[in-house]
Short mmCIF file of C-alpha atoms in Angstrom, two decimals:
data_model
loop_
_atom_site.label_atom_id
_atom_site.label_comp_id
_atom_site.label_asym_id
_atom_site.label_seq_id
_atom_site.Cartn_x
_atom_site.Cartn_y
_atom_site.Cartn_z
CA MET A 1 -79.69 27.37 4.80
CA PRO A 2 -80.36 23.93 6.28
CA ALA A 3 -80.58 21.17 3.72
CA GLY A 4 -80.68 17.40 3.71
CA GLY A 5 -82.96 17.14 6.72
CA SER A 6 -85.43 19.03 8.86
CA PHE A 7 -84.50 21.80 11.27
CA ASN A 8 -87.99 23.28 11.38
CA VAL A 9 -88.60 21.41 14.62
CA PRO A 10 -89.15 22.47 18.25
CA ALA A 11 -86.01 23.69 19.96
CA GLN A 12 -86.45 21.00 22.62
CA ALA A 13 -86.20 18.30 19.95
CA TYR A 14 -82.92 19.70 18.61
CA ASN A 15 -81.51 20.05 22.10
CA ARG A 16 -82.30 16.42 22.90
CA PHE A 17 -80.81 15.26 19.62
CA MET A 18 -77.66 17.37 19.18
CA GLY A 19 -77.57 19.73 22.16
CA ARG A 20 -75.93 17.08 24.32
CA PHE A 21 -72.94 17.26 21.94
CA SER A 22 -73.09 20.86 20.74
CA GLU A 23 -73.17 22.49 24.18
CA PRO A 24 -69.85 21.02 25.38
CA LEU A 25 -68.43 21.49 21.88
CA ALA A 26 -69.13 25.24 22.08
CA ALA A 27 -66.58 25.72 24.86
CA VAL A 28 -63.86 23.78 23.01
CA PHE A 29 -64.67 25.63 19.78
CA CYS A 30 -64.48 29.05 21.46
CA ASP A 31 -61.12 28.15 22.95
CA PHE A 32 -59.88 27.20 19.47
CA ALA A 33 -61.25 30.45 17.99
CA GLY A 34 -59.61 32.49 20.76
CA VAL A 35 -62.81 34.12 22.01
CA LYS A 36 -61.86 36.27 25.01
CA SER A 37 -63.24 39.77 24.49
CA GLY A 38 -65.04 42.06 22.05
CA THR A 39 -68.25 41.48 20.11
CA ALA A 40 -69.33 38.27 18.40
CA LEU A 41 -71.89 36.97 15.92
CA ASP A 42 -73.23 33.40 16.10
CA VAL A 43 -74.21 32.36 12.55
CA GLY A 44 -76.81 29.59 12.49
CA CYS A 45 -77.34 29.81 16.23
CA GLY A 46 -80.08 27.17 16.52
CA PRO A 47 -81.54 27.16 20.03
CA GLY A 48 -78.37 28.79 21.34
CA ALA A 49 -75.63 26.31 22.32
CA LEU A 50 -72.81 28.51 21.00
CA THR A 51 -74.69 31.71 21.86
CA ARG A 52 -74.71 30.65 25.50
CA GLU A 53 -70.95 30.16 25.56
CA LEU A 54 -70.39 33.52 23.86
CA VAL A 55 -72.67 35.26 26.37
CA GLU A 56 -70.79 33.70 29.27
CA ARG A 57 -67.45 34.88 27.87
CA LEU A 58 -68.38 38.29 26.48
CA GLY A 59 -71.68 39.42 28.02
CA ALA A 60 -75.14 39.40 26.45
CA ASN A 61 -74.92 42.94 25.05
CA GLN A 62 -71.80 41.93 23.09
CA VAL A 63 -73.41 38.98 21.28
CA SER A 64 -75.58 38.84 18.16
CA ALA A 65 -77.00 35.76 16.45
CA VAL A 66 -78.91 34.71 13.35
CA ASP A 67 -80.75 31.58 12.20
CA PRO A 68 -83.26 30.77 9.43
CA SER A 69 -85.49 28.63 11.69
CA GLN A 70 -88.32 30.55 13.37
CA PRO A 71 -88.68 28.03 16.24
CA PHE A 72 -84.95 28.21 16.96
CA VAL A 73 -84.86 32.02 16.88
CA ALA A 74 -87.86 32.20 19.21
CA ALA A 75 -86.18 29.84 21.66
CA ALA A 76 -82.86 31.70 21.49
CA ARG A 77 -84.57 35.07 22.05
CA GLN A 78 -86.32 33.67 25.10
CA ARG A 79 -83.04 32.35 26.51
CA PHE A 80 -81.04 35.49 25.72
CA PRO A 81 -83.38 38.50 25.71
CA LEU A 82 -80.49 40.99 25.77
CA CYS A 83 -78.87 39.60 22.61
CA ASP A 84 -79.67 40.83 19.09
CA ILE A 85 -81.05 37.65 17.48
CA ARG A 86 -82.45 37.83 13.95
CA ILE A 87 -84.03 35.63 11.29
CA GLY A 88 -81.74 35.20 8.31
CA VAL A 89 -79.41 32.94 6.32
CA ALA A 90 -75.62 32.84 6.30
CA GLU A 91 -75.41 33.73 2.63
CA ALA A 92 -77.18 37.09 3.24
CA LEU A 93 -76.51 38.09 6.83
CA PRO A 94 -78.86 40.83 8.08
CA PHE A 95 -76.04 42.86 9.64
CA PRO A 96 -73.96 45.81 8.37
CA THR A 97 -70.37 45.50 7.19
CA ASN A 98 -67.66 45.63 9.92
CA THR A 99 -70.15 44.94 12.74
CA VAL A 100 -68.36 42.47 15.05
CA ASP A 101 -64.89 41.50 16.21
CA GLN A 102 -65.48 37.83 15.53
CA ALA A 103 -68.02 35.72 13.62
CA LEU A 104 -68.44 32.05 14.46
CA THR A 105 -70.56 29.26 13.06
CA GLN A 106 -70.92 25.91 14.81
CA LEU A 107 -72.20 22.82 12.96
CA VAL A 108 -73.69 24.94 10.17
CA VAL A 109 -71.27 25.17 7.21
CA HIS A 110 -72.31 21.72 5.93
CA PHE A 111 -75.96 22.85 5.78
CA MET A 112 -75.33 26.17 4.02
CA ALA A 113 -76.73 26.35 0.47
CA ASN A 114 -73.42 27.99 -0.53
CA PRO A 115 -70.68 27.55 2.10
CA VAL A 116 -68.19 29.90 0.42
CA ALA A 117 -70.81 32.65 0.15
CA GLY A 118 -71.75 32.12 3.79
CA LEU A 119 -68.14 32.39 4.94
CA ARG A 120 -67.63 35.49 2.77
CA GLU A 121 -70.61 37.08 4.49
CA MET A 122 -69.06 36.25 7.86
CA CYS A 123 -65.88 38.00 6.71
CA ARG A 124 -67.92 41.00 5.51
CA VAL A 125 -69.60 41.61 8.87
CA THR A 126 -66.33 41.13 10.78
CA LYS A 127 -64.09 44.12 11.41
CA PRO A 128 -60.62 44.22 9.79
CA GLY A 129 -58.23 42.18 11.90
CA GLY A 130 -61.10 40.18 13.38
CA THR A 131 -61.60 36.41 13.41
CA VAL A 132 -63.95 34.11 11.54
CA ALA A 133 -64.26 30.50 12.73
CA ALA A 134 -66.30 27.42 11.91
CA CYS A 135 -66.58 23.79 12.96
CA VAL A 136 -68.26 20.73 11.43
CA TRP A 137 -68.55 17.18 12.77
CA ASP A 138 -66.10 14.69 11.27
CA HIS A 139 -68.86 12.92 9.33
CA ALA A 140 -66.41 11.59 6.74
CA GLY A 141 -64.34 9.81 9.40
CA VAL A 142 -65.29 7.33 12.10
CA GLY A 143 -65.20 9.79 14.99
CA GLY A 144 -68.29 11.93 14.48
CA PRO A 145 -71.21 11.68 16.92
CA LEU A 146 -73.39 10.12 14.19
CA SER A 147 -70.75 7.82 12.69
CA LEU A 148 -72.01 4.66 14.38
CA PHE A 149 -75.60 5.48 13.41
CA TRP A 150 -74.75 5.88 9.71
CA GLU A 151 -72.56 2.77 9.75
CA ALA A 152 -75.57 0.82 11.04
CA VAL A 153 -77.81 2.42 8.41
CA GLN A 154 -75.47 1.51 5.56
CA CYS A 155 -75.16 -2.06 6.85
CA LEU A 156 -78.92 -2.41 6.33
CA ASP A 157 -79.36 0.00 3.40
CA ARG A 158 -76.47 0.17 0.94
CA LYS A 159 -78.12 3.06 -0.93
CA ALA A 160 -78.16 5.40 2.08
CA SER A 161 -75.71 8.25 1.58
CA GLY A 162 -75.23 9.44 5.16
CA GLU A 163 -73.57 12.82 5.79
CA ALA A 164 -69.96 12.12 4.80
CA GLN A 165 -70.33 14.06 1.55
CA LEU A 166 -71.36 17.31 3.25
CA ALA A 167 -69.08 20.35 3.06
CA GLY A 168 -66.44 20.64 5.75
CA SER A 169 -66.88 17.13 7.08
CA ARG A 170 -63.46 15.80 6.12
CA GLN A 171 -59.89 16.92 6.80
CA GLY A 172 -58.87 19.93 4.74
CA ASP A 173 -62.39 20.89 3.63
CA LEU A 174 -62.86 23.83 5.98
CA ALA A 175 -59.40 25.27 5.35
CA ARG A 176 -60.09 25.12 1.59
CA LEU A 177 -63.48 26.81 2.00
CA PHE A 178 -61.92 29.55 4.15
CA ALA A 179 -59.28 30.17 1.49
CA GLU A 180 -61.95 30.38 -1.23
CA ALA A 181 -63.86 32.86 0.94
CA GLU A 182 -60.66 34.94 1.14
CA ALA A 183 -60.20 34.63 4.88
CA ARG A 184 -56.54 35.28 5.70
CA LYS A 185 -54.23 32.67 7.23
CA PRO A 186 -56.77 29.84 7.55
CA GLU A 187 -55.86 27.21 10.13
CA GLU A 188 -57.60 23.88 10.73
CA ALA A 189 -57.56 21.44 13.64
CA SER A 190 -59.48 18.52 15.10
CA ILE A 191 -61.42 19.18 18.30
CA ARG A 192 -63.26 16.62 20.47
CA VAL A 193 -65.83 16.24 23.22
CA ASP A 194 -66.91 13.28 25.38
CA VAL A 195 -70.62 12.66 26.06
CA ALA A 196 -71.85 10.03 28.53
CA PHE A 197 -75.03 7.96 28.09
CA GLN A 198 -76.62 6.02 30.93
CA THR A 199 -78.76 3.71 28.77
CA PHE A 200 -79.07 2.67 25.13
CA GLU A 201 -82.51 4.33 24.93
CA ASP A 202 -80.96 7.60 26.11
CA TRP A 203 -78.77 7.42 23.00
CA TRP A 204 -81.42 6.10 20.55
CA GLU A 205 -84.59 8.02 21.40
CA PRO A 206 -83.42 11.44 20.06
CA PHE A 207 -82.97 9.88 16.60
CA THR A 208 -86.75 9.41 16.50
CA LEU A 209 -87.48 13.15 16.83
CA GLY A 210 -87.07 13.97 13.13
CA VAL A 211 -84.10 16.32 13.49
CA GLY A 212 -81.61 16.74 10.63
CA PRO A 213 -80.70 14.12 8.01
CA ALA A 214 -80.48 11.30 10.57
CA GLY A 215 -83.87 12.10 12.07
CA ALA A 216 -85.42 12.43 8.61
CA TYR A 217 -84.04 9.01 7.68
CA VAL A 218 -85.49 7.35 10.78
CA ALA A 219 -88.85 9.08 10.29
CA ALA A 220 -89.12 7.68 6.75
CA LEU A 221 -88.62 4.07 7.85
CA SER A 222 -91.39 1.56 8.40
CA ASP A 223 -91.93 0.30 11.95
CA GLU A 224 -90.07 -2.88 11.00
CA GLY A 225 -87.21 -0.93 9.45
CA ARG A 226 -86.94 1.32 12.48
CA THR A 227 -86.78 -1.69 14.79
CA SER A 228 -84.09 -3.34 12.65
CA LEU A 229 -81.99 -0.17 12.68
CA ARG A 230 -82.41 0.32 16.42
CA GLU A 231 -81.23 -3.24 17.12
CA GLU A 232 -78.30 -2.92 14.69
CA CYS A 233 -77.22 0.22 16.56
CA ARG A 234 -77.63 -1.57 19.90
CA ARG A 235 -75.40 -4.39 18.64
CA ARG A 236 -72.65 -1.95 17.69
CA LEU A 237 -72.63 0.10 20.89
CA PRO A 238 -70.91 -1.02 24.10
CA ALA A 239 -73.01 -2.04 27.08
CA ALA A 240 -74.45 0.91 28.96
CA PRO A 241 -73.37 3.13 30.52
CA PHE A 242 -70.99 4.25 27.77
CA THR A 243 -69.26 7.38 26.50
CA ILE A 244 -69.16 8.65 22.91
CA THR A 245 -66.11 10.69 21.89
CA ALA A 246 -67.20 13.02 19.09
CA ALA A 247 -64.67 14.68 16.79
CA ALA A 248 -65.15 17.82 14.68
CA TRP A 249 -63.01 19.76 12.23
CA ALA A 250 -62.54 23.40 13.16
CA ALA A 251 -61.04 26.26 11.15
CA ARG A 252 -60.27 29.90 11.85
CA GLY A 253 -59.04 32.79 9.75
CA ARG A 254 -58.48 36.53 9.83
CA VAL A 255 -60.27 39.31 8.01
#
């Protein structure tokens, strides 16, 4: 399912890179999706940012999860031993039809090989009347958590594509994908989280861990190129400490 960067990395690396944003996002996303009771499936769970929020709201025995990354599944199983966490991809979910009351996917649609097929699978495993929901960072705008990084990259490397072209990363994309997947009454909204950083290095260092498209880009640079990019990012950020407001597009629909 993941594409355009590496997610076959230790769970600790992902948590240091994106966990600082995805963990607070999970609460806002669950509020948007209306998660209050019943059973839930976390599609593309990673190390478990959304899984944790679902467990806190519903109880561990009410939550299932799936991810294609063996390191992430191992980490999630260790964190949540009472949850049913399986290896698998969104486009072929390893769960029976009409399994859960709600299926959610956080920061995953844009890395699905076939987003419509993945969302259709989420609808399949959700009971009639249940909810499917997804969110993706606003990579096509200026408010995503990686927007400043990719702006700095493209200042130095005009050929770099960034992540703005990925599915769901611009207004209207998720609602369209939900409609194509035949989810009923799709609704879309912008959701946001604030993340504080005490130093510039606190912000920069996770980009060097090789996670996702941004990490893969940094890993491929020469030492000189990496230094140039780091200093261009430093120039664009406010003096530390600073806060990044990260925006995502979220959509929900009914089965």
